[in-house]
Short mmCIF file of C-alpha atoms and ligand atoms in Angstrom, two decimals:
data_model
loop_
_atom_site.label_atom_id
_atom_site.label_comp_id
_atom_site.label_asym_id
_atom_site.label_seq_id
_atom_site.Cartn_x
_atom_site.Cartn_y
_atom_site.Cartn_z
CA UNK Q 1 0.02 -0.12 0.17
CA UNK Q 2 1.30 3.39 -0.94
CA UNK Q 3 0.99 6.31 1.57
CA UNK Q 4 2.08 9.98 1.00
CA UNK Q 5 3.74 11.77 4.06
CA UNK Q 6 3.90 15.61 3.76
CA UNK Q 7 5.23 18.26 6.13
CA UNK Q 8 3.27 21.30 6.36
CA UNK Q 9 3.32 24.77 7.22
CA UNK Q 10 4.84 26.18 4.05
CA UNK Q 11 2.79 28.48 1.43
CA UNK Q 12 3.28 27.05 -1.97
CA UNK Q 13 5.24 28.84 -4.34
CA UNK Q 14 5.86 28.44 -7.93
CA UNK Q 15 4.78 27.13 -11.50
CA UNK Q 16 2.35 24.03 -12.39
CA UNK Q 17 1.47 22.55 -15.55
CA UNK Q 18 -1.91 20.98 -15.81
CA UNK Q 19 -2.23 17.32 -16.87
CA UNK Q 20 -5.12 16.19 -19.46
CA UNK Q 21 -8.22 15.69 -18.16
CA UNK Q 22 -9.28 12.40 -16.86
CA UNK Q 23 -13.02 12.56 -17.48
CA UNK Q 24 -12.19 13.76 -21.12
CA UNK Q 25 -10.34 11.12 -21.50
CA UNK Q 26 -12.13 8.16 -20.29
CA UNK Q 27 -15.02 8.45 -22.46
CA UNK Q 28 -13.06 8.79 -25.82
CA UNK Q 29 -11.07 5.57 -24.68
CA UNK Q 30 -14.40 3.93 -24.53
CA UNK Q 31 -15.44 5.54 -28.05
CA UNK Q 32 -12.48 4.07 -29.38
CA UNK Q 33 -13.94 0.33 -29.23
CA UNK Q 34 -16.55 1.93 -31.99
CA UNK Q 35 -13.85 2.17 -34.54
CA UNK Q 36 -12.05 -0.98 -36.68
CA UNK Q 37 -8.95 0.88 -36.72
CA UNK Q 38 -6.74 3.73 -34.89
CA UNK Q 39 -7.86 6.46 -32.44
CA UNK Q 40 -5.16 8.30 -30.70
CA UNK Q 41 -5.26 10.64 -27.66
CA UNK Q 42 -2.50 13.13 -27.53
CA UNK Q 43 -2.12 14.73 -24.11
CA UNK Q 44 -3.73 11.84 -22.40
CA UNK Q 45 -2.64 11.85 -18.61
CA UNK Q 46 -0.96 8.81 -17.33
CA UNK Q 47 -3.07 8.11 -14.35
CA UNK Q 48 -4.33 4.89 -12.74
CA UNK Q 49 -7.81 4.98 -13.99
CA UNK Q 50 -6.61 5.63 -17.82
CA UNK Q 51 -4.02 2.53 -17.18
CA UNK Q 52 -7.00 0.69 -15.76
CA UNK Q 53 -9.37 1.51 -19.04
CA UNK Q 54 -6.43 0.80 -21.45
CA UNK Q 55 -6.35 -2.68 -19.57
CA UNK Q 56 -9.92 -3.31 -20.19
CA UNK Q 57 -9.24 -2.40 -23.91
CA UNK Q 58 -6.45 -4.82 -24.24
CA UNK Q 59 -8.91 -7.66 -22.65
CA UNK Q 60 -11.28 -6.78 -25.63
CA UNK Q 61 -8.30 -7.27 -27.85
CA UNK Q 62 -7.10 -3.70 -28.61
CA UNK Q 63 -3.41 -3.08 -29.22
CA UNK Q 64 -2.15 -0.12 -27.12
CA UNK Q 65 0.91 1.99 -26.89
CA UNK Q 66 2.12 5.28 -25.77
CA UNK Q 67 4.50 7.61 -27.60
CA UNK Q 68 5.72 10.92 -27.89
CA UNK Q 69 3.87 14.06 -29.29
CA UNK Q 70 5.57 17.58 -29.93
CA UNK Q 71 8.11 17.45 -26.72
CA UNK Q 72 5.05 15.84 -24.60
CA UNK Q 73 6.91 12.72 -23.77
CA UNK Q 74 5.30 9.52 -23.73
CA UNK Q 75 1.72 11.32 -23.43
CA UNK Q 76 0.05 10.03 -26.77
CA UNK Q 77 -1.88 6.68 -26.23
CA UNK Q 78 -2.61 4.90 -29.73
CA UNK Q 79 -5.42 2.45 -29.31
CA UNK Q 80 -5.69 0.32 -32.13
CA UNK Q 81 -9.20 -1.53 -32.08
CA UNK Q 82 -9.16 -3.13 -35.50
CA UNK Q 83 -9.03 -7.06 -34.02
CA UNK Q 84 -11.42 -6.90 -30.88
CA UNK Q 85 -12.03 -10.57 -29.89
CA UNK Q 86 -13.86 -10.29 -26.93
CA UNK Q 87 -17.24 -8.71 -25.77
CA UNK Q 88 -17.45 -9.39 -22.21
CA UNK Q 89 -16.14 -7.03 -19.13
CA UNK Q 90 -15.84 -9.20 -15.85
CA UNK Q 91 -16.12 -7.87 -12.49
CA UNK Q 92 -12.24 -7.75 -11.79
CA UNK Q 93 -12.62 -4.73 -14.74
CA UNK Q 94 -16.08 -3.42 -13.97
CA UNK Q 95 -16.13 -3.46 -10.19
CA UNK Q 96 -13.14 -0.97 -10.00
CA UNK Q 97 -14.18 1.60 -12.46
CA UNK Q 98 -17.61 2.88 -12.42
CA UNK Q 99 -17.50 4.59 -15.70
CA UNK Q 100 -16.75 1.10 -17.58
CA UNK Q 101 -20.37 0.84 -17.99
CA UNK Q 102 -20.30 3.11 -21.02
CA UNK Q 103 -18.01 0.22 -22.96
CA UNK Q 104 -21.27 -1.61 -22.80
CA UNK Q 105 -22.68 1.00 -25.05
CA UNK Q 106 -19.76 0.93 -27.41
CA UNK Q 107 -19.55 -2.87 -27.72
CA UNK Q 108 -23.21 -2.65 -28.78
CA UNK Q 109 -22.73 -0.38 -31.48
CA UNK Q 110 -19.64 -1.93 -32.64
CA UNK Q 111 -21.31 -5.66 -32.12
CA UNK Q 112 -24.57 -5.55 -31.52
CA UNK Q 113 -23.93 -7.47 -28.13
CA UNK Q 114 -21.82 -7.15 -24.69
CA UNK Q 115 -21.92 -8.04 -21.17
CA UNK Q 116 -20.44 -6.28 -17.99
CA UNK Q 117 -20.49 -7.18 -14.43
CA UNK Q 118 -22.49 -4.52 -12.47
CA UNK Q 119 -20.57 -1.74 -11.06
CA UNK Q 120 -20.85 -1.95 -7.61
CA UNK Q 121 -21.91 0.83 -4.87
CA UNK Q 122 -19.26 3.62 -4.43
CA UNK Q 123 -17.85 5.56 -1.04
CA UNK Q 124 -19.25 8.63 -2.31
CA UNK Q 125 -22.88 7.26 -2.81
CA UNK Q 126 -25.19 4.29 -4.54
CA UNK Q 127 -24.56 5.75 -8.06
CA UNK Q 128 -27.02 3.66 -9.92
CA UNK Q 129 -26.91 3.08 -13.35
CA UNK Q 130 -31.02 3.11 -13.94
CA UNK Q 131 -30.46 5.76 -16.65
CA UNK Q 132 -27.96 4.12 -18.63
CA UNK Q 133 -29.84 0.96 -18.89
CA UNK Q 134 -33.22 2.75 -19.74
CA UNK Q 135 -31.32 4.75 -22.62
CA UNK Q 136 -29.79 1.43 -24.20
CA UNK Q 137 -33.58 -0.47 -24.05
CA UNK Q 138 -34.80 2.77 -25.94
CA UNK Q 139 -32.11 1.91 -28.47
CA UNK Q 140 -33.56 -1.10 -28.75
CA UNK Q 141 -31.48 -3.34 -26.60
CA UNK Q 142 -32.58 -6.40 -24.68
CA UNK Q 143 -30.84 -6.33 -21.36
CA UNK Q 144 -31.05 -9.31 -18.85
CA UNK Q 145 -29.86 -8.39 -15.49
CA UNK Q 146 -28.29 -11.36 -13.42
CA UNK Q 147 -26.84 -10.71 -10.06
CA UNK Q 148 -23.39 -11.00 -11.07
CA UNK Q 149 -23.62 -10.15 -15.26
CA UNK Q 150 -25.51 -7.65 -17.20
CA UNK Q 151 -26.03 -9.22 -20.83
CA UNK Q 152 -26.93 -6.76 -23.67
CA UNK Q 153 -28.04 -7.68 -27.41
CA UNK Q 154 -29.57 -5.83 -29.94
CA UNK Q 155 -33.01 -6.72 -30.00
CA UNK Q 156 -33.61 -6.52 -33.50
CA UNK Q 157 -32.41 -9.92 -35.63
CA UNK Q 158 -30.24 -7.55 -37.79
CA UNK Q 159 -27.80 -7.09 -34.41
CA UNK Q 160 -28.49 -3.29 -35.22
CA UNK Q 161 -29.63 -0.45 -32.32
CA UNK Q 162 -32.19 2.08 -33.84
CA UNK Q 163 -32.37 5.68 -33.32
CA UNK Q 164 -35.09 6.84 -30.66
CA UNK Q 165 -35.96 10.11 -28.77
CA UNK Q 166 -35.00 9.30 -25.43
CA UNK Q 167 -35.39 11.87 -22.15
CA UNK Q 168 -33.44 11.52 -19.34
CA UNK Q 169 -35.14 11.51 -15.79
CA UNK Q 170 -31.91 13.29 -14.41
CA UNK Q 171 -28.77 15.13 -15.79
CA UNK Q 172 -26.31 12.56 -15.74
CA UNK Q 173 -22.85 13.42 -17.34
CA UNK Q 174 -22.03 9.42 -17.70
CA UNK Q 175 -25.74 8.50 -19.24
CA UNK Q 176 -25.46 11.45 -21.46
CA UNK Q 177 -21.91 10.40 -22.97
CA UNK Q 178 -22.86 6.63 -22.79
CA UNK Q 179 -25.87 7.66 -24.98
CA UNK Q 180 -23.85 9.22 -27.69
CA UNK Q 181 -21.46 6.55 -27.84
CA UNK Q 182 -24.44 3.97 -28.17
CA UNK Q 183 -25.90 5.84 -30.94
CA UNK Q 184 -23.41 6.72 -33.06
CA UNK Q 185 -23.29 3.68 -35.24
CA UNK Q 186 -27.11 3.23 -34.72
CA UNK Q 187 -29.57 3.33 -37.88
CA UNK Q 188 -31.50 6.32 -38.02
CA UNK Q 189 -31.40 9.57 -35.64
CA UNK Q 190 -31.44 9.74 -31.95
CA UNK Q 191 -32.44 12.77 -29.92
CA UNK Q 192 -30.96 12.96 -26.25
CA UNK Q 193 -33.13 15.10 -24.04
CA UNK Q 194 -32.48 16.80 -20.82
CA UNK Q 195 -28.66 15.96 -21.16
CA UNK Q 196 -25.75 16.84 -18.88
CA UNK Q 197 -23.97 20.26 -20.47
CA UNK Q 198 -20.85 19.43 -18.69
CA UNK Q 199 -17.51 19.98 -21.01
CA UNK Q 200 -16.40 16.45 -21.15
CA UNK Q 201 -19.84 15.75 -22.71
CA UNK Q 202 -18.95 18.89 -25.47
CA UNK Q 203 -15.30 17.28 -25.84
CA UNK Q 204 -16.44 13.67 -26.13
CA UNK Q 205 -18.90 15.07 -29.00
CA UNK Q 206 -15.97 16.80 -30.76
CA UNK Q 207 -13.83 13.61 -30.34
CA UNK Q 208 -16.71 11.42 -31.94
CA UNK Q 209 -17.12 14.09 -35.02
CA UNK Q 210 -13.34 13.76 -35.24
CA UNK Q 211 -14.06 9.96 -35.79
CA UNK Q 212 -16.75 10.54 -38.44
CA UNK Q 213 -19.67 10.62 -36.19
CA UNK Q 214 -22.49 13.34 -36.78
CA UNK Q 215 -23.10 14.58 -33.34
CA UNK Q 216 -24.75 18.09 -32.64
CA UNK Q 217 -26.22 19.92 -29.63
CA UNK Q 218 -23.59 19.01 -27.08
CA UNK Q 219 -23.20 21.38 -24.50
CA UNK Q 220 -27.17 22.03 -24.55
CA UNK Q 221 -29.69 20.00 -22.90
CA UNK Q 222 -30.82 18.45 -26.35
CA UNK Q 223 -28.28 16.23 -28.32
CA UNK Q 224 -28.86 14.78 -31.88
CA UNK Q 225 -26.63 11.99 -33.38
CA UNK Q 226 -27.18 11.06 -36.51
CA UNK Q 227 -26.35 7.32 -37.13
CA UNK Q 228 -23.48 7.00 -39.62
CA UNK Q 229 -22.38 3.13 -41.20
CA UNK Q 230 -18.70 3.69 -40.22
CA UNK Q 231 -16.13 5.44 -38.40
CA UNK Q 232 -12.16 6.55 -39.69
CA UNK Q 233 -8.77 6.89 -37.92
CA UNK Q 234 -8.46 9.93 -35.73
CA UNK Q 235 -6.51 11.92 -33.08
CA UNK Q 236 -8.32 13.87 -30.30
CA UNK Q 237 -6.11 16.38 -28.25
CA UNK Q 238 -7.25 15.91 -24.40
CA UNK Q 239 -7.72 19.29 -23.08
CA UNK Q 240 -6.40 19.97 -19.65
CA UNK Q 241 -8.17 18.91 -16.59
CA UNK Q 242 -10.04 21.39 -14.89
CA UNK Q 243 -10.38 19.57 -11.32
CA UNK Q 244 -6.86 19.16 -11.13
CA UNK Q 245 -6.45 23.04 -11.85
CA UNK Q 246 -8.99 23.68 -9.14
CA UNK Q 247 -7.31 21.55 -6.81
CA UNK Q 248 -3.86 23.22 -7.03
CA UNK Q 249 -5.48 26.30 -6.55
CA UNK Q 250 -7.16 25.12 -3.59
CA UNK Q 251 -3.73 23.74 -2.39
CA UNK Q 252 -2.64 27.65 -2.73
CA UNK Q 253 -5.57 28.70 -0.88
CA UNK Q 254 -4.91 26.34 1.98
CA UNK Q 255 -1.29 27.13 2.61
CA UNK Q 256 -2.01 30.92 1.42
CA UNK Q 257 0.65 30.71 -1.43
CA UNK Q 258 1.18 32.29 -5.04
CA UNK Q 259 1.29 29.87 -7.65
CA UNK Q 260 1.32 30.14 -11.58
CA UNK Q 261 -0.98 27.64 -13.50
CA UNK Q 262 0.28 26.84 -17.20
CA UNK Q 263 -2.30 25.31 -19.51
CA UNK Q 264 -5.54 26.20 -17.49
CA UNK Q 265 -9.00 25.38 -18.69
CA UNK Q 266 -9.97 28.81 -17.94
CA UNK Q 267 -13.58 28.82 -19.39
CA UNK Q 268 -14.57 25.88 -17.93
CA UNK Q 269 -13.58 27.53 -14.41
CA UNK Q 270 -15.77 30.22 -14.03
CA UNK Q 271 -17.81 28.70 -11.03
CA UNK Q 272 -14.82 27.74 -9.29
CA UNK Q 273 -13.06 30.88 -9.74
CA UNK Q 274 -16.05 32.90 -8.57
CA UNK Q 275 -15.97 31.06 -5.18
CA UNK Q 276 -11.90 31.37 -5.06
CA UNK Q 277 -12.67 35.07 -5.44
CA UNK Q 278 -15.16 35.08 -2.60
CA UNK Q 279 -12.63 33.33 -0.31
CA UNK Q 280 -10.40 36.27 -0.94
CA UNK Q 281 -7.93 34.81 -3.64
CA UNK Q 282 -6.78 36.98 -6.54
CA UNK Q 283 -5.47 36.12 -9.99
CA UNK Q 284 -4.50 37.46 -13.28
CA UNK Q 285 -4.53 35.70 -16.55
CA UNK Q 286 -1.30 36.72 -18.31
CA UNK Q 287 -0.29 35.13 -21.62
CA UNK Q 288 -2.86 32.23 -21.10
CA UNK Q 289 -1.23 31.20 -17.67
CA UNK Q 290 -3.22 31.63 -14.52
CA UNK Q 291 -1.01 33.88 -11.74
CA UNK Q 292 -2.93 33.06 -8.61
CA UNK Q 293 -2.13 35.01 -5.24
CA UNK Q 294 -3.73 33.19 -2.67
CA UNK Q 295 -2.13 34.60 0.23
CA UNK Q 296 -5.69 36.52 1.32
CA UNK Q 297 -7.94 33.58 0.65
CA UNK Q 298 -8.98 33.30 4.12
CA UNK Q 299 -12.51 34.38 3.85
CA UNK Q 300 -15.36 32.15 4.60
CA UNK Q 301 -18.39 30.95 2.18
CA UNK Q 302 -21.72 31.54 3.68
CA UNK Q 303 -23.40 29.14 1.18
CA UNK Q 304 -21.87 26.85 -1.43
CA UNK Q 305 -23.95 24.22 -3.35
CA UNK Q 306 -22.61 21.66 -5.84
CA UNK Q 307 -24.49 21.71 -8.93
CA UNK Q 308 -24.28 20.40 -12.81
CA UNK Q 309 -22.46 22.67 -15.02
CA UNK Q 310 -21.62 25.26 -15.04
CA UNK Q 311 -22.34 25.01 -11.54
CA UNK Q 312 -19.81 24.16 -8.83
CA UNK Q 313 -18.36 21.03 -9.25
CA UNK Q 314 -18.95 18.43 -6.58
CA UNK Q 315 -15.45 17.15 -7.63
CA UNK Q 316 -13.85 20.16 -6.13
CA UNK Q 317 -16.15 20.13 -2.72
CA UNK Q 318 -13.94 18.15 -0.83
CA UNK Q 319 -10.77 20.34 -1.83
CA UNK Q 320 -12.85 23.57 -1.04
CA UNK Q 321 -13.60 22.04 2.38
CA UNK Q 322 -9.64 21.80 3.14
CA UNK Q 323 -9.49 25.50 2.36
CA UNK Q 324 -12.65 26.22 4.27
CA UNK Q 325 -11.33 24.50 7.44
CA UNK Q 326 -9.02 27.07 7.94
CA UNK Q 327 -10.89 30.27 6.67
CA UNK Q 328 -11.82 33.34 9.25
CA UNK Q 329 -15.59 32.31 9.79
CA UNK Q 330 -18.37 29.99 9.24
CA UNK Q 331 -19.35 28.35 5.99
CA UNK Q 332 -21.80 26.13 4.72
CA UNK Q 333 -21.47 23.44 1.78
CA UNK Q 334 -24.72 21.70 0.49
CA UNK Q 335 -23.89 19.03 -1.63
CA UNK Q 336 -26.61 17.95 -4.50
CA UNK Q 337 -25.06 15.68 -6.66
CA UNK Q 338 -23.62 12.62 -4.92
CA UNK Q 339 -25.47 11.72 -1.54
CA UNK Q 340 -22.54 10.77 0.50
CA UNK Q 341 -19.47 12.89 -0.43
CA UNK Q 342 -18.56 14.27 3.12
CA UNK Q 343 -16.50 11.53 3.97
CA UNK Q 344 -13.40 13.62 4.11
CA UNK Q 345 -14.75 15.48 7.03
CA UNK Q 346 -14.01 12.69 9.81
CA UNK Q 347 -10.12 12.88 8.91
CA UNK Q 348 -10.24 17.07 8.71
CA UNK Q 349 -11.82 16.92 11.83
CA UNK Q 350 -8.92 14.61 13.29
CA UNK Q 351 -6.37 17.32 12.13
CA UNK Q 352 -8.25 20.11 13.99
CA UNK Q 353 -11.18 21.30 11.72
CA UNK Q 354 -14.43 22.33 13.01
CA UNK Q 355 -16.94 20.29 10.95
CA UNK Q 356 -20.74 19.49 11.57
CA UNK Q 357 -22.26 17.06 8.92
CA UNK Q 358 -25.80 16.55 8.67
CA UNK Q 359 -27.04 14.60 5.45
CA UNK Q 360 -26.28 16.81 2.41
CA UNK Q 361 -25.22 19.93 4.50
CA UNK Q 362 -21.64 20.58 6.21
CA UNK Q 363 -20.91 23.27 8.51
CA UNK Q 364 -17.56 24.67 8.86
CA UNK Q 365 -16.21 26.82 11.46
CA UNK Q 366 -13.11 27.85 10.28
CA UNK Q 367 -10.13 27.25 12.94
CA UNK Q 368 -6.54 29.04 12.81
CA UNK Q 369 -4.50 25.93 12.77
CA UNK Q 370 -4.69 22.03 11.52
CA UNK Q 371 -2.15 19.62 13.05
CA UNK Q 372 -0.63 16.74 11.41
CA UNK Q 373 -1.58 13.26 11.95
CA UNK Q 374 -2.12 9.68 10.07
CA UNK Q 375 -5.41 9.94 7.88
CA UNK Q 376 -6.75 7.68 5.28
CA UNK Q 377 -7.92 8.40 1.54
CA UNK Q 378 -11.43 6.95 0.98
CA UNK Q 379 -11.81 8.11 -2.40
CA UNK Q 380 -10.04 10.15 -5.27
CA UNK Q 381 -11.17 14.13 -4.37
CA UNK Q 382 -11.35 13.63 -0.56
CA UNK Q 383 -7.79 11.94 -0.58
CA UNK Q 384 -6.28 15.07 -2.62
CA UNK Q 385 -8.10 17.35 0.11
CA UNK Q 386 -6.48 15.50 2.87
CA UNK Q 387 -2.84 15.80 0.98
CA UNK Q 388 -4.14 20.10 0.79
CA UNK Q 389 -5.02 20.17 4.50
CA UNK Q 390 -1.35 18.29 5.28
CA UNK Q 391 0.33 20.85 3.60
CA UNK Q 392 -1.56 23.56 5.69
CA UNK Q 393 -1.23 22.05 8.96
CA UNK Q 394 1.25 21.71 11.47
CA UNK Q 395 3.66 18.81 11.67
CA UNK Q 396 3.54 15.78 9.73
CA UNK Q 397 0.75 14.16 8.11
CA UNK Q 398 0.55 10.77 6.47
CA UNK Q 399 -2.08 10.16 3.97
CA UNK Q 400 -3.04 6.12 3.40
CA UNK Q 401 -4.31 4.68 0.86
CA UNK Q 402 -2.50 7.12 -1.87
CA UNK Q 403 -3.07 4.90 -4.73
CA UNK Q 404 -6.67 6.28 -5.01
CA UNK Q 405 -5.20 9.67 -5.42
CA UNK Q 406 -3.45 8.26 -8.06
CA UNK Q 407 -6.60 7.42 -10.04
CA UNK Q 408 -6.92 11.14 -11.20
CA UNK Q 409 -3.51 13.02 -10.50
CA UNK Q 410 -0.51 12.15 -12.74
CA UNK Q 411 2.23 13.38 -10.43
CA UNK Q 412 0.84 15.16 -7.26
CA UNK Q 413 4.26 14.58 -5.31
CA UNK Q 414 6.10 16.02 -8.07
CA UNK Q 415 3.84 19.16 -8.68
CA UNK Q 416 3.56 20.05 -5.11
CA UNK Q 417 7.27 19.82 -4.48
CA UNK Q 418 7.78 21.90 -7.66
CA UNK Q 419 5.69 24.58 -5.67
CA UNK Q 420 7.97 24.20 -2.69
CA UNK Q 421 5.97 21.50 -0.78
CA UNK Q 422 7.65 18.82 1.10
CA UNK Q 423 5.82 15.64 0.52
CA UNK Q 424 6.89 11.84 -0.17
CA UNK Q 425 5.36 8.76 -1.27
CA UNK Q 426 6.12 5.63 0.34
CA UNK Q 427 5.53 1.95 -0.35
CA UNK Q 428 4.10 0.18 -3.50
C1 UD1 D 1 -19.03 12.16 -13.77
C2 UD1 D 1 -17.63 12.07 -13.12
C3 UD1 D 1 -17.35 12.64 -12.12
C4 UD1 D 1 -18.08 13.61 -11.34
C5 UD1 D 1 -19.71 13.51 -12.16
C6 UD1 D 1 -20.52 14.80 -11.69
C7 UD1 D 1 -16.54 10.65 -15.09
C8 UD1 D 1 -15.65 9.78 -15.06
N1 UD1 D 1 -17.21 10.88 -13.84
O1 UD1 D 1 -19.57 10.94 -12.93
O2 UD1 D 1 -16.00 12.75 -11.76
O3 UD1 D 1 -18.31 13.78 -9.94
O4 UD1 D 1 -19.89 13.25 -13.33
O5 UD1 D 1 -20.24 15.79 -12.24
O6 UD1 D 1 -16.43 11.83 -15.64
N2 UD1 D 1 -27.51 8.87 -11.39
C9 UD1 D 1 -28.87 8.37 -11.42
N3 UD1 D 1 -28.66 7.35 -12.57
C10 UD1 D 1 -27.98 7.08 -13.17
C11 UD1 D 1 -26.66 7.50 -13.43
C12 UD1 D 1 -26.53 8.85 -12.43
O7 UD1 D 1 -29.60 8.36 -10.44
O8 UD1 D 1 -28.03 5.97 -14.20
C13 UD1 D 1 -27.31 10.02 -10.52
C14 UD1 D 1 -26.11 9.90 -9.74
O9 UD1 D 1 -26.02 8.79 -8.64
C15 UD1 D 1 -25.78 11.13 -9.18
C16 UD1 D 1 -26.25 12.03 -10.59
O10 UD1 D 1 -27.07 11.30 -11.33
O11 UD1 D 1 -26.49 11.55 -8.28
C17 UD1 D 1 -25.19 12.59 -11.24
O12 UD1 D 1 -24.14 11.73 -11.88
P1 UD1 D 1 -23.45 11.42 -12.81
O13 UD1 D 1 -23.57 12.73 -13.52
O14 UD1 D 1 -23.65 10.13 -13.94
O15 UD1 D 1 -21.94 11.32 -12.77
P2 UD1 D 1 -20.78 10.26 -13.49
O16 UD1 D 1 -21.04 10.27 -14.79
O17 UD1 D 1 -20.87 8.94 -12.86
#
C-alpha cells in the first residue's frame, strides 16, 4: 500500500503545468471501441484510471501503446481496435471503475452485443445505472440483469441498434456520454433530451465527430446523433483537467501561497474561480497562464452548493472544504450531486477542523490551525483534500491509500514538490 507523507506549514510558490483531463480521456477511450482502426489521444494523462481503461481495452483485444508527441514525452495513447475478440467485461474490471459501464454501449454499437459485471456501490454514494440501462433499452437493446452480469444484445435480428427519442429523467454526465456513444453507429437519428452540459460531454462530441460521427447540440440539453455506417482513424487532443487545476488553486489557498498555473482550462473554471474570489483569492491571466495570489484566501463562504455544470463541481467540493476548514469564519456547503460525499470531513476533524455534517449539509467553523496526523484517503478527491490539509497543517501528516489519489492525479507529489511543498510517497 502506498502512502504519502507531508510536512506542512509552508506557503506554496512556483509554477505547475496542468495534465490532460481524466474525465475527457476516459469516454474517448471507450468510444475507440466503436472503430475498427486507430484512435489516438494526445496529452492523455498517465493516471491509474486511464491505465485501467487501457487494460480493459487490451482485454477486449485492442493493441495499445504510448508515444511522444511534440515534446510531450510519452503522453500520446494509441488505441488500435481493429481486431477486438471479446465482448465481455468481467467483474475484476467493472467493479473497480464505475465509468466502465459506458463500454457496454460501445460494444453494442460495434458488435450488437456485450456483457459487463454490474458496477458496485461507491463510497461517494449509491451511483445507480438506471439511466444508462433505460437509454440502451430505448435504442433497441435487450438487457438481462443477473446478479453478477448484465447481458445486452440488439433486440433486432439484424444486430443493429435503432435511433430513438430519449429523455433522461435526470441530468447525468455518464448516461449522456453513454447515449452518444451507443447512438453513433445506430440506424437513423437519436435525440437525447435533458442531457448533461458538462464540458466533458462537449469534448466527447468533438472526439466522436473527429472519428466521423454526426453529433450536434452537445453542451445544450438536447443532443442529436445521426447514425453513420462506420468511423475512421482520428486523433483527439485531451484538454487540460479543470478539477486538477482547481485542486492546485485550493492547495495555494490552503497554504496562503502564490502559484502560476500553465495550461489552465479557464473557460470551464468560472464557477470555481468565483468561489476562490469570494474566499479572497486573487488571480490574473497573463499570456494564457493563471497567476494566482492566494495569500489572502481566508474568507468563509456562507453558502456553497454543488451543481451540474456550469454550477460548482462536486469534484472540487472536498478540496474547497479543506480550505474552508482554515477560513476566518463559518461556512456552509450543500452537496446536491452525490449523497455521501462528505467522508473526508471525519479525517479533517481529526486534524483539528471544526466540521459538522448533517445529511447533505456540511457546516464548517474555520480554525486557525490544523495539525498533522495519520489519515486515510477513502476516494480520489477526498484523498486530494487530505493532502491539501496536510500541506497547510502544522507538523507531519500521513495520508494512507494514496493509490486512490493516483486514479486522477498524474504526479501530485512532483507538482507539489515543484511548488515548494515537502512531500514524500512511500510504499508500492
Ligand atoms: C461524472 C464524473 C465525476 C463527476 C460526476 C458529476 C466521469 C468519469 N466521472 O460521474 O467525476 O463527479 O460526473 O459531475 O466523468 N445517476 C442516477 N442514475 C444513473 C446515473 C446517474 O441516478 O443511471 C445520478 C447519480 O447518482 C448522481 C447524478 O445522477 O446523483 C449525477 O451523476 P453522473 O453525472 O452520472 O456522474 P458520473 O457520470 O458517474
